[in-house]
Coordinates of C-alpha atoms in Angstrom, one line a residue:
M1 CA 87.3 37.5 -192.1
D2 CA 88.5 35.4 -194.6
I3 CA 91.0 37.2 -196.7
H4 CA 87.8 38.2 -197.1
I5 CA 86.1 40.9 -196.0
H6 CA 83.0 41.1 -194.1
A7 CA 80.3 40.3 -196.5
S8 CA 77.0 38.9 -195.2
A9 CA 75.8 35.4 -195.8
A10 CA 75.6 34.3 -199.4
P11 CA 72.3 35.0 -201.1
I12 CA 71.7 31.7 -202.7
S13 CA 69.2 30.9 -205.5
T14 CA 67.2 27.9 -206.4
K15 CA 66.3 27.0 -209.9
N16 CA 62.6 27.8 -209.3
I17 CA 63.2 31.4 -208.4
G18 CA 64.4 34.2 -210.7
I19 CA 68.1 34.7 -210.3
E20 CA 68.1 38.4 -209.8
E21 CA 65.5 38.1 -207.1
T22 CA 67.8 35.8 -205.1
R23 CA 70.8 38.1 -205.1
R24 CA 71.5 40.3 -202.1
S25 CA 72.8 43.8 -202.6
I26 CA 75.3 45.1 -200.1
T27 CA 76.7 48.6 -200.6
Y28 CA 80.3 49.0 -199.6
H29 CA 82.0 52.3 -199.6
P30 CA 84.2 53.0 -202.7
S31 CA 87.9 53.0 -202.5
V32 CA 89.1 55.8 -200.4
W33 CA 92.1 56.2 -202.6
G34 CA 90.5 56.2 -206.0
D35 CA 93.2 56.8 -208.7
Y36 CA 95.6 58.4 -206.3
F37 CA 98.4 55.9 -206.8
L38 CA 97.5 55.3 -210.5
A39 CA 98.4 58.9 -211.2
Y40 CA 101.2 58.9 -208.6
T41 CA 104.5 60.2 -210.1
S42 CA 107.1 59.4 -207.5
N43 CA 110.6 60.6 -208.1
D44 CA 113.3 58.3 -209.3
I45 CA 115.9 57.3 -206.8
Y46 CA 118.9 59.3 -208.1
E47 CA 122.4 57.9 -208.0
H48 CA 123.5 60.4 -205.5
E49 CA 120.7 59.4 -203.1
E50 CA 121.8 55.8 -203.3
Q51 CA 125.4 56.7 -202.8
E52 CA 124.5 58.7 -199.7
R53 CA 122.5 55.7 -198.4
Q54 CA 125.5 53.4 -198.9
R55 CA 127.8 56.0 -197.2
Q56 CA 125.5 56.2 -194.2
K57 CA 125.0 52.5 -194.1
E58 CA 128.8 52.0 -193.6
E59 CA 128.7 54.4 -190.7
V60 CA 126.0 52.4 -189.0
K61 CA 127.9 49.2 -189.8
N62 CA 130.9 50.7 -188.1
L63 CA 128.9 51.4 -185.0
L64 CA 128.0 47.7 -184.8
E65 CA 131.6 46.7 -185.2
V66 CA 133.2 48.9 -182.6
N67 CA 130.7 48.1 -179.8
P68 CA 131.7 44.9 -178.0
D69 CA 129.0 42.1 -178.2
D70 CA 128.9 41.6 -174.4
S71 CA 128.0 45.3 -173.7
L72 CA 124.6 46.7 -172.8
H73 CA 125.2 49.4 -175.4
K74 CA 125.4 46.6 -178.1
L75 CA 122.0 45.3 -177.1
D76 CA 120.5 48.8 -177.2
L77 CA 122.1 49.4 -180.6
I78 CA 120.7 46.2 -182.1
D79 CA 117.3 47.0 -180.6
T80 CA 117.3 50.6 -182.0
I81 CA 118.4 49.5 -185.4
Q82 CA 115.7 46.9 -185.6
R83 CA 112.9 49.2 -184.4
L84 CA 114.0 51.9 -186.8
G85 CA 113.3 49.4 -189.6
I86 CA 116.9 49.3 -190.9
G87 CA 117.8 45.9 -189.4
Y88 CA 117.4 44.2 -192.9
H89 CA 120.7 46.0 -193.9
F90 CA 122.6 44.4 -191.1
E91 CA 121.2 40.9 -190.7
T92 CA 124.6 39.2 -190.9
E93 CA 126.2 41.5 -188.3
I94 CA 123.2 41.3 -185.9
E95 CA 123.0 37.5 -186.3
K96 CA 126.7 37.1 -185.5
S97 CA 126.4 39.3 -182.4
L98 CA 123.3 37.6 -181.0
K99 CA 124.9 34.2 -181.7
F100 CA 127.9 35.2 -179.6
I101 CA 125.7 36.7 -176.9
Y102 CA 123.6 33.5 -176.7
H103 CA 126.6 31.1 -176.6
T104 CA 129.0 33.0 -174.4
C105 CA 127.2 35.8 -172.6
H106 CA 123.6 35.4 -171.6
V107 CA 123.9 32.5 -169.1
N108 CA 126.6 34.1 -167.0
H109 CA 125.2 37.6 -167.4
D110 CA 121.7 36.7 -166.5
E111 CA 122.9 35.1 -163.3
Q112 CA 125.1 38.1 -162.4
D113 CA 123.0 41.0 -163.7
S114 CA 120.3 42.5 -161.5
D115 CA 119.0 45.1 -163.9
L116 CA 115.5 44.2 -165.1
R117 CA 115.8 46.2 -168.3
T118 CA 119.0 44.6 -169.4
I119 CA 117.9 41.0 -168.7
A120 CA 114.5 41.5 -170.4
L121 CA 116.0 43.2 -173.4
R122 CA 118.6 40.4 -173.9
F123 CA 115.8 37.8 -173.4
R124 CA 113.6 39.5 -176.1
L125 CA 116.4 40.0 -178.7
L126 CA 117.5 36.4 -178.4
R127 CA 114.0 35.0 -178.7
Q128 CA 113.3 37.2 -181.6
E129 CA 116.3 35.6 -183.3
G130 CA 115.0 32.1 -182.5
Y131 CA 117.2 31.3 -179.5
Y132 CA 115.6 29.7 -176.5
V133 CA 116.3 31.5 -173.3
S134 CA 114.7 30.2 -170.1
C135 CA 112.1 32.4 -168.5
D136 CA 113.6 31.5 -165.1
V137 CA 115.9 34.5 -165.6
F138 CA 113.1 36.6 -164.2
N139 CA 112.7 34.6 -160.9
K140 CA 115.1 36.9 -159.2
F141 CA 112.6 39.8 -159.5
K142 CA 110.0 38.1 -157.3
D143 CA 109.5 38.6 -153.6
H144 CA 109.3 36.0 -150.9
Q145 CA 105.6 35.5 -151.7
G146 CA 106.4 34.5 -155.3
K147 CA 105.0 37.8 -156.7
F148 CA 106.9 40.4 -158.7
D149 CA 108.5 42.8 -156.3
E150 CA 106.5 46.0 -155.9
S151 CA 109.7 48.0 -155.9
L152 CA 109.9 47.4 -159.7
I153 CA 107.0 49.8 -160.3
T154 CA 109.4 52.8 -160.1
N155 CA 111.6 51.3 -162.8
L156 CA 109.5 52.3 -165.8
Q157 CA 112.2 51.3 -168.4
G158 CA 112.5 47.9 -166.8
L159 CA 108.8 47.4 -166.7
L160 CA 108.5 48.3 -170.4
S161 CA 111.3 46.0 -171.3
L162 CA 109.7 43.1 -169.4
Y163 CA 106.3 43.9 -170.9
E164 CA 107.8 43.5 -174.4
A165 CA 109.7 40.3 -173.5
A166 CA 106.5 38.7 -172.1
H167 CA 104.9 38.7 -175.6
F168 CA 107.4 36.1 -176.7
R169 CA 106.1 33.5 -174.2
V170 CA 105.3 29.9 -175.1
H171 CA 102.9 27.5 -173.4
G172 CA 103.6 26.8 -169.8
E173 CA 105.6 29.9 -169.0
E174 CA 103.5 31.1 -166.1
I175 CA 106.0 33.6 -164.9
L176 CA 105.7 35.5 -168.2
E177 CA 101.9 35.4 -167.9
E178 CA 102.3 37.0 -164.5
A179 CA 104.8 39.5 -165.9
L180 CA 102.4 40.6 -168.6
K181 CA 99.6 41.3 -166.1
F182 CA 102.0 43.0 -163.7
T183 CA 103.6 45.3 -166.3
T184 CA 100.4 46.1 -168.1
T185 CA 98.8 47.3 -164.8
Y186 CA 101.6 49.5 -163.8
L187 CA 102.5 50.8 -167.2
D188 CA 98.9 51.9 -167.8
S189 CA 98.8 53.7 -164.5
S190 CA 102.0 55.5 -165.3
L191 CA 100.7 57.3 -168.4
T192 CA 99.5 60.4 -166.6
R193 CA 102.6 61.0 -164.5
K194 CA 105.6 60.6 -166.8
S195 CA 107.3 62.8 -169.4
N196 CA 105.8 63.1 -172.9
Y197 CA 108.7 61.1 -174.3
M198 CA 108.3 58.2 -171.9
S199 CA 104.5 58.3 -172.0
R200 CA 104.5 58.0 -175.7
Q201 CA 106.7 54.9 -175.6
V202 CA 104.5 53.3 -173.0
S203 CA 101.3 54.3 -174.9
E204 CA 102.6 52.9 -178.2
A205 CA 103.7 49.7 -176.5
L206 CA 100.3 49.1 -174.8
E207 CA 98.5 49.7 -178.0
M208 CA 100.8 47.5 -180.1
P209 CA 103.7 45.5 -178.6
I210 CA 106.9 45.2 -180.6
H211 CA 106.2 41.5 -181.3
K212 CA 102.9 42.3 -183.1
T213 CA 104.1 45.5 -184.9
L214 CA 104.4 45.8 -188.6
T215 CA 107.9 46.7 -189.5
R216 CA 107.3 49.7 -191.7
L217 CA 104.5 51.1 -189.5
G218 CA 106.6 50.5 -186.4
A219 CA 109.6 52.2 -188.0
R220 CA 107.5 55.2 -188.8
N221 CA 106.2 55.5 -185.2
F222 CA 109.6 54.8 -183.6
L223 CA 111.4 57.4 -185.8
S224 CA 109.4 60.2 -184.2
I225 CA 109.8 58.7 -180.7
Y226 CA 113.6 58.2 -181.1
Q227 CA 114.0 61.7 -182.4
Q228 CA 112.6 63.0 -179.1
D229 CA 115.2 61.1 -177.1
E230 CA 117.9 63.6 -176.2
S231 CA 120.5 60.8 -176.3
H232 CA 119.6 59.6 -179.8
N233 CA 122.4 58.8 -182.2
D234 CA 122.3 61.1 -185.3
I235 CA 124.0 58.5 -187.5
L236 CA 121.2 56.0 -186.8
L237 CA 118.4 58.6 -187.1
N238 CA 119.6 60.2 -190.3
F239 CA 120.2 56.8 -192.0
A240 CA 116.7 55.5 -190.9
K241 CA 115.0 58.6 -192.3
L242 CA 116.7 58.4 -195.6
D243 CA 116.2 54.7 -195.9
F244 CA 112.5 55.0 -195.0
N245 CA 111.9 57.5 -197.7
L246 CA 113.8 55.6 -200.4
L247 CA 111.9 52.4 -199.6
Q248 CA 108.6 54.4 -199.6
N249 CA 109.5 55.7 -203.1
M250 CA 110.0 52.1 -204.3
H251 CA 106.7 50.9 -202.7
Q252 CA 104.8 53.8 -204.3
K253 CA 106.0 52.7 -207.7
E254 CA 105.0 49.1 -207.1
L255 CA 101.5 50.2 -206.0
S256 CA 101.2 52.4 -209.1
H257 CA 102.0 49.3 -211.2
I258 CA 99.5 47.2 -209.3
T259 CA 96.8 49.9 -209.5
R260 CA 97.2 49.9 -213.3
W261 CA 96.7 46.1 -213.3
W262 CA 93.6 46.4 -211.2
K263 CA 92.1 49.2 -213.3
S264 CA 92.8 47.1 -216.5
L265 CA 90.5 44.4 -215.2
E266 CA 87.6 46.8 -215.1
F267 CA 86.0 45.0 -212.2
G268 CA 84.4 48.2 -211.1
S269 CA 82.0 47.9 -214.0
K270 CA 82.1 44.1 -214.6
L271 CA 81.8 43.1 -211.0
P272 CA 80.4 46.2 -209.3
F273 CA 79.2 44.3 -206.2
A274 CA 82.8 43.5 -205.1
R275 CA 84.7 45.9 -202.9
D276 CA 87.6 47.9 -204.3
R277 CA 90.5 47.5 -201.8
V278 CA 93.6 47.1 -203.9
V279 CA 95.5 49.7 -201.9
E280 CA 94.6 48.0 -198.6
C281 CA 95.6 44.7 -200.1
Y282 CA 99.0 46.0 -201.0
F283 CA 99.4 47.4 -197.5
W284 CA 98.5 44.0 -196.2
I285 CA 101.2 42.3 -198.2
L286 CA 103.7 45.0 -197.5
A287 CA 103.4 43.8 -193.9
V288 CA 104.5 40.4 -195.1
Y289 CA 107.7 41.6 -196.8
F290 CA 108.9 45.2 -197.3
E291 CA 112.5 44.5 -198.3
P292 CA 113.7 45.5 -201.8
E293 CA 114.6 42.0 -202.9
Y294 CA 110.9 40.9 -202.5
S295 CA 109.4 43.3 -205.0
I296 CA 108.2 40.6 -207.3
S297 CA 106.8 38.6 -204.3
R298 CA 104.8 41.7 -203.2
K299 CA 103.3 42.3 -206.6
I300 CA 102.3 38.7 -207.1
L301 CA 100.9 38.2 -203.6
T302 CA 99.0 41.5 -203.8
K303 CA 97.3 40.3 -207.0
V304 CA 96.4 37.0 -205.4
I305 CA 94.9 38.5 -202.3
T306 CA 93.0 41.1 -204.4
M307 CA 91.6 38.4 -206.6
F308 CA 90.5 36.3 -203.7
S309 CA 88.9 39.3 -202.0
V310 CA 86.7 39.5 -205.1
I311 CA 86.1 35.8 -205.2
D312 CA 85.1 35.9 -201.5
D313 CA 82.5 38.5 -202.3
I314 CA 81.2 36.3 -205.1
Y315 CA 80.6 33.4 -202.7
D316 CA 79.4 35.6 -199.7
V317 CA 77.3 38.2 -201.5
Y318 CA 76.5 37.8 -205.1
G319 CA 76.6 34.3 -206.4
T320 CA 73.6 32.0 -206.4
L321 CA 74.1 28.4 -205.2
D322 CA 73.8 27.1 -208.8
E323 CA 76.4 29.6 -210.0
L324 CA 78.8 28.8 -207.2
T325 CA 78.5 25.1 -207.9
L326 CA 79.6 25.7 -211.5
F327 CA 82.4 28.0 -210.4
T328 CA 83.7 25.5 -207.8
D329 CA 83.5 22.6 -210.2
A330 CA 85.4 24.6 -212.8
T331 CA 88.2 25.4 -210.4
E332 CA 88.4 21.8 -209.2
R333 CA 89.1 20.8 -212.8
W334 CA 91.5 23.8 -213.0
N335 CA 90.8 24.1 -216.7
F336 CA 90.7 27.7 -217.6
N337 CA 89.4 26.9 -221.1
D338 CA 86.4 25.2 -219.6
M339 CA 84.2 28.3 -218.8
D340 CA 81.3 27.9 -221.2
E341 CA 78.7 27.3 -218.5
L342 CA 79.8 30.1 -216.2
P343 CA 77.9 33.4 -216.1
L344 CA 79.8 36.3 -217.7
Y345 CA 80.8 38.0 -214.4
M346 CA 82.4 34.7 -213.3
K347 CA 84.2 34.3 -216.6
Y348 CA 85.9 37.7 -216.1
C349 CA 87.0 36.6 -212.6
F350 CA 88.1 33.2 -213.8
E351 CA 90.2 34.7 -216.6
A352 CA 91.9 37.1 -214.3
L353 CA 92.7 34.4 -211.8
S354 CA 94.1 32.3 -214.7
D355 CA 96.4 35.2 -215.7
V356 CA 97.7 35.6 -212.2
C357 CA 98.4 31.8 -211.9
V358 CA 100.3 31.9 -215.2
E359 CA 102.4 34.8 -213.8
I360 CA 103.1 32.7 -210.6
A361 CA 104.2 29.7 -212.7
E362 CA 106.5 31.8 -214.8
E363 CA 108.1 33.4 -211.8
L364 CA 108.7 30.0 -210.2
E365 CA 110.2 28.6 -213.4
K366 CA 112.8 31.4 -213.4
T367 CA 114.4 30.0 -210.3
S368 CA 113.8 26.3 -211.2
K369 CA 111.0 26.1 -208.6
G370 CA 108.3 25.1 -211.0
Y371 CA 107.1 22.4 -208.6
G372 CA 105.7 25.2 -206.4
I373 CA 102.7 25.9 -208.7
R374 CA 101.2 22.5 -207.7
Y375 CA 101.2 23.6 -204.0
V376 CA 99.8 27.0 -204.8
I377 CA 97.0 25.6 -207.0
K378 CA 96.1 22.9 -204.4
E379 CA 95.7 25.6 -201.7
M380 CA 93.6 27.8 -204.0
Q381 CA 91.3 24.8 -204.7
K382 CA 91.0 24.0 -201.0
L383 CA 90.2 27.7 -200.3
L384 CA 87.5 27.8 -203.0
G385 CA 86.1 24.5 -201.7
A386 CA 85.8 26.0 -198.2
Y387 CA 84.1 29.1 -199.5
F388 CA 81.6 26.8 -201.2
E389 CA 81.0 24.8 -198.1
E390 CA 80.2 28.0 -196.2
A391 CA 77.8 29.1 -198.9
K392 CA 76.0 25.8 -198.6
W393 CA 75.8 26.4 -194.8
A394 CA 74.1 29.7 -195.5
Y395 CA 71.7 28.2 -198.1
N396 CA 70.7 25.5 -195.7
R397 CA 70.7 27.8 -192.7
H398 CA 73.0 25.4 -191.0
I399 CA 75.0 26.3 -187.9
P400 CA 77.7 23.7 -187.1
T401 CA 76.9 22.1 -183.7
H402 CA 80.6 21.6 -182.9
M403 CA 83.5 24.0 -183.1
E404 CA 85.5 21.2 -184.7
E405 CA 83.1 21.0 -187.6
Y406 CA 83.2 24.8 -188.1
M407 CA 87.0 25.2 -187.7
K408 CA 87.7 22.4 -190.1
V409 CA 86.2 24.5 -192.9
S410 CA 86.8 28.0 -191.6
L411 CA 90.5 27.7 -191.0
I412 CA 90.9 27.0 -194.7
S413 CA 88.4 29.8 -195.6
S414 CA 90.5 32.3 -193.7
G415 CA 92.7 32.2 -196.7
Y416 CA 95.9 32.1 -194.6
M417 CA 97.1 28.6 -195.6
M418 CA 96.8 29.7 -199.2
L419 CA 98.7 33.0 -198.6
S420 CA 101.3 31.2 -196.5
T421 CA 102.0 28.9 -199.4
T422 CA 101.9 31.6 -202.2
C423 CA 104.1 34.0 -200.3
L424 CA 107.1 31.7 -201.1
V425 CA 106.8 32.8 -204.8
G426 CA 109.6 35.1 -205.7
M427 CA 111.8 34.4 -202.6
G428 CA 114.5 32.8 -204.7
E429 CA 117.0 30.3 -203.4
L430 CA 115.5 30.4 -199.9
V431 CA 112.6 28.3 -201.2
T432 CA 112.8 24.5 -201.6
E433 CA 110.1 21.9 -202.2
E434 CA 110.6 20.9 -198.5
A435 CA 109.5 24.5 -197.6
F436 CA 106.3 24.2 -199.7
N437 CA 105.6 20.8 -198.2
W438 CA 106.3 22.0 -194.7
I439 CA 103.7 24.8 -194.9
S440 CA 101.0 22.6 -196.4
T441 CA 101.5 19.6 -194.1
E442 CA 103.2 20.3 -190.8
S443 CA 103.7 24.0 -190.1
I444 CA 102.4 24.8 -186.6
A445 CA 102.9 28.5 -187.3
A446 CA 100.9 28.4 -190.5
K447 CA 98.0 26.7 -188.7
A448 CA 98.3 29.2 -185.8
S449 CA 98.3 32.1 -188.2
S450 CA 95.1 30.8 -189.7
I451 CA 93.5 30.5 -186.3
I452 CA 94.4 34.1 -185.5
A453 CA 93.0 35.2 -188.9
R454 CA 89.7 33.2 -188.5
L455 CA 88.9 34.1 -184.9
M456 CA 89.8 37.8 -185.1
D457 CA 87.8 38.0 -188.3
D458 CA 84.8 36.3 -186.6
I459 CA 85.0 38.5 -183.5
A460 CA 85.3 41.7 -185.6
G461 CA 82.6 40.8 -188.1
H462 CA 80.1 39.0 -186.0
E463 CA 77.5 41.8 -185.9
F464 CA 78.1 43.0 -189.4
E465 CA 78.2 39.7 -191.3
Q466 CA 75.2 37.9 -189.7
K467 CA 76.6 34.6 -191.0
V468 CA 77.9 31.5 -189.4
S469 CA 80.9 32.3 -187.2
A470 CA 82.9 30.9 -184.4
V471 CA 81.0 33.2 -182.1
E472 CA 77.6 31.5 -182.8
C473 CA 79.2 28.1 -182.7
Y474 CA 80.8 28.7 -179.3
M475 CA 77.6 30.3 -177.9
N476 CA 75.5 27.4 -179.0
K477 CA 77.9 24.8 -177.8
K478 CA 78.6 26.3 -174.3
G479 CA 75.4 28.1 -173.7
V480 CA 77.2 31.4 -173.0
S481 CA 76.7 35.0 -173.9
K482 CA 78.3 36.8 -176.8
E483 CA 80.7 38.6 -174.5
E484 CA 81.8 35.3 -172.8
A485 CA 82.3 33.8 -176.3
F486 CA 84.5 36.7 -177.3
T487 CA 86.6 36.3 -174.1
E488 CA 87.1 32.6 -174.8
L489 CA 87.9 33.0 -178.5
Q490 CA 90.5 35.7 -177.5
K491 CA 92.1 33.1 -175.3
L492 CA 92.4 30.8 -178.4
V493 CA 94.0 33.7 -180.3
T494 CA 96.5 34.2 -177.5
N495 CA 97.3 30.5 -177.5
A496 CA 97.9 30.6 -181.2
W497 CA 100.5 33.3 -180.7
K498 CA 102.2 31.0 -178.3
D499 CA 102.3 28.3 -180.9
I500 CA 103.9 30.7 -183.3
N501 CA 106.5 31.7 -180.7
Q502 CA 107.3 28.0 -180.0
E503 CA 107.9 27.2 -183.7
C504 CA 110.2 30.2 -184.0
L505 CA 112.5 28.7 -181.4
H506 CA 115.2 26.4 -182.8
Q507 CA 113.6 26.3 -186.2
T508 CA 115.6 24.0 -188.5
V509 CA 113.1 22.9 -191.2
V510 CA 113.0 26.1 -193.1
P511 CA 115.1 29.4 -192.9
M512 CA 113.9 32.0 -190.4
A513 CA 113.3 34.3 -193.3
I514 CA 110.5 32.0 -194.5
L515 CA 109.0 31.5 -191.1
M516 CA 108.9 35.3 -190.6
R517 CA 106.5 35.7 -193.5
I518 CA 104.0 33.6 -191.6
V519 CA 104.6 35.6 -188.5
N520 CA 104.1 38.8 -190.5
L521 CA 100.8 37.5 -191.9
A522 CA 99.6 37.1 -188.3
R523 CA 100.8 40.6 -187.5
A524 CA 98.9 42.0 -190.4
I525 CA 95.6 40.4 -189.5
N526 CA 96.1 41.5 -185.9
L527 CA 96.3 45.1 -187.1
L528 CA 93.5 45.0 -189.5
Y529 CA 90.9 43.4 -187.2
R530 CA 91.8 44.3 -183.7
D531 CA 89.3 47.2 -183.6
G532 CA 86.7 45.8 -186.0
D533 CA 86.9 45.1 -189.7
G534 CA 89.5 47.6 -190.8
Y535 CA 89.6 46.1 -194.3
T536 CA 86.0 46.5 -195.3
N537 CA 85.6 49.8 -193.4
S538 CA 88.9 51.2 -194.6
K539 CA 87.8 54.8 -194.2
T540 CA 88.6 54.6 -190.5
K541 CA 92.0 54.3 -188.8
L542 CA 93.5 52.2 -191.6
R543 CA 93.5 55.1 -194.0
G544 CA 95.8 57.1 -191.8
L545 CA 98.1 54.1 -191.3
I546 CA 98.4 53.6 -195.0
A547 CA 99.2 57.3 -195.5
D548 CA 102.0 57.1 -192.9
V549 CA 103.6 54.2 -194.7
L550 CA 102.8 54.9 -198.4
V551 CA 102.1 58.6 -198.8
E552 CA 103.8 60.9 -196.3
P553 CA 107.6 60.9 -196.4
V554 CA 109.6 61.4 -193.2
K555 CA 111.0 64.9 -192.8
I556 CA 114.7 64.9 -193.0

């Protein structure tokens, strides 16, 4: 759903009907976390812990330096470091190694190597870094009939590596489409006949491939898998455990700060119809950036997504058409002193949004990026306008007759263009006006991320929301069943991932660090909505995932 959260269609009023009679009441479950993080007293990071982290970091850095770039061991080392969630410490070293591998190694090696695992691993690591490697490197693994050789099914490590590589495919790469089908079939059938260690690797990959995994969640899962590997490197394992816990400590403090801000708004009593999901919102944004240097960015973007979660509930659940007209008009003028005509509950929300926008502007000014606030406000206004358009659809019981009509509005109402723009706040010197303009006007990845958000939301919330969605539009246009519509919309989601992959290759307009925020937004929505609306119904699997990342430390 839109940043939003599966509310049903807006209960709209007319001037001839009593306002309270026109409101709909939807009961959402309360926060599953309550005041847990408000009262959270995490320990300070003591100097000796930081010193130990730095000491162990140097040991890992030495491992990267002593292993030659053209070795399989170097590829394995880079992959392990990244999957353990500590790659952010060694970005320069990893970038240098992969650049060397790309320019001097991969062409000759891919022609000479016959090991599927090695070729697929090299392919994936280079594409992750933004280097284009031809998928033709996998042709050698086909038989005389043009199909993948059946002898590969005994090479489980190779199949798993090829499976992961196939998720970095772009449009037109049929061999990778075939590779994904081939590997998925045989990996799934292998689960009952392999060791616990290998079975868990395969099971985790089939559930969530590396390309779609949230860094912190992936690190938590891989830590336990890697520890089971008898050949694991203690230097890597110990550093990853220590770093995970120290980062978790920092994230807990941030969430405590954000929870205090949320409680100070008193929305629980002032806007009781809105869902309380501030912890889930922080987890969402933690997926976008977890690194220490983006602490301010996390705090700001969490406040933004939390505010628009509430605003979405106003448009979808509580507001009458007359009230929504006033609210939309006020935001179009963007005059926070012009609130006289708004009902009290909207004034509370408007004031809180105003304060967040002031915080954004102040943060941008600190790094001489004051121009950025124009882009942020413009995207917020577009989002509110899209919310209003959907509210009018509900009022008029209008279902768009064409997907194009629906998507023109609903891509904006997904909230992801606004989040893609606002996530630049606090990213320092990486950000330029060109970057803001790129996101708002020409970013294929930002549009693709919005498509993923919109369609996964609609598929997950179709039954619950009972409002206009891509599912109804597609069913009406094509005359197909709900199940057939789901299948076709999933294909559009898959194509959107290919668009993202394409823009990540040879990206020159903005730094990869900026582009990865958009990729991470897509990863977050994929996790939250792949098995239904995990945001609204956060008592389910999401609760355990949040605990893994934000509550339970790794045992050292």
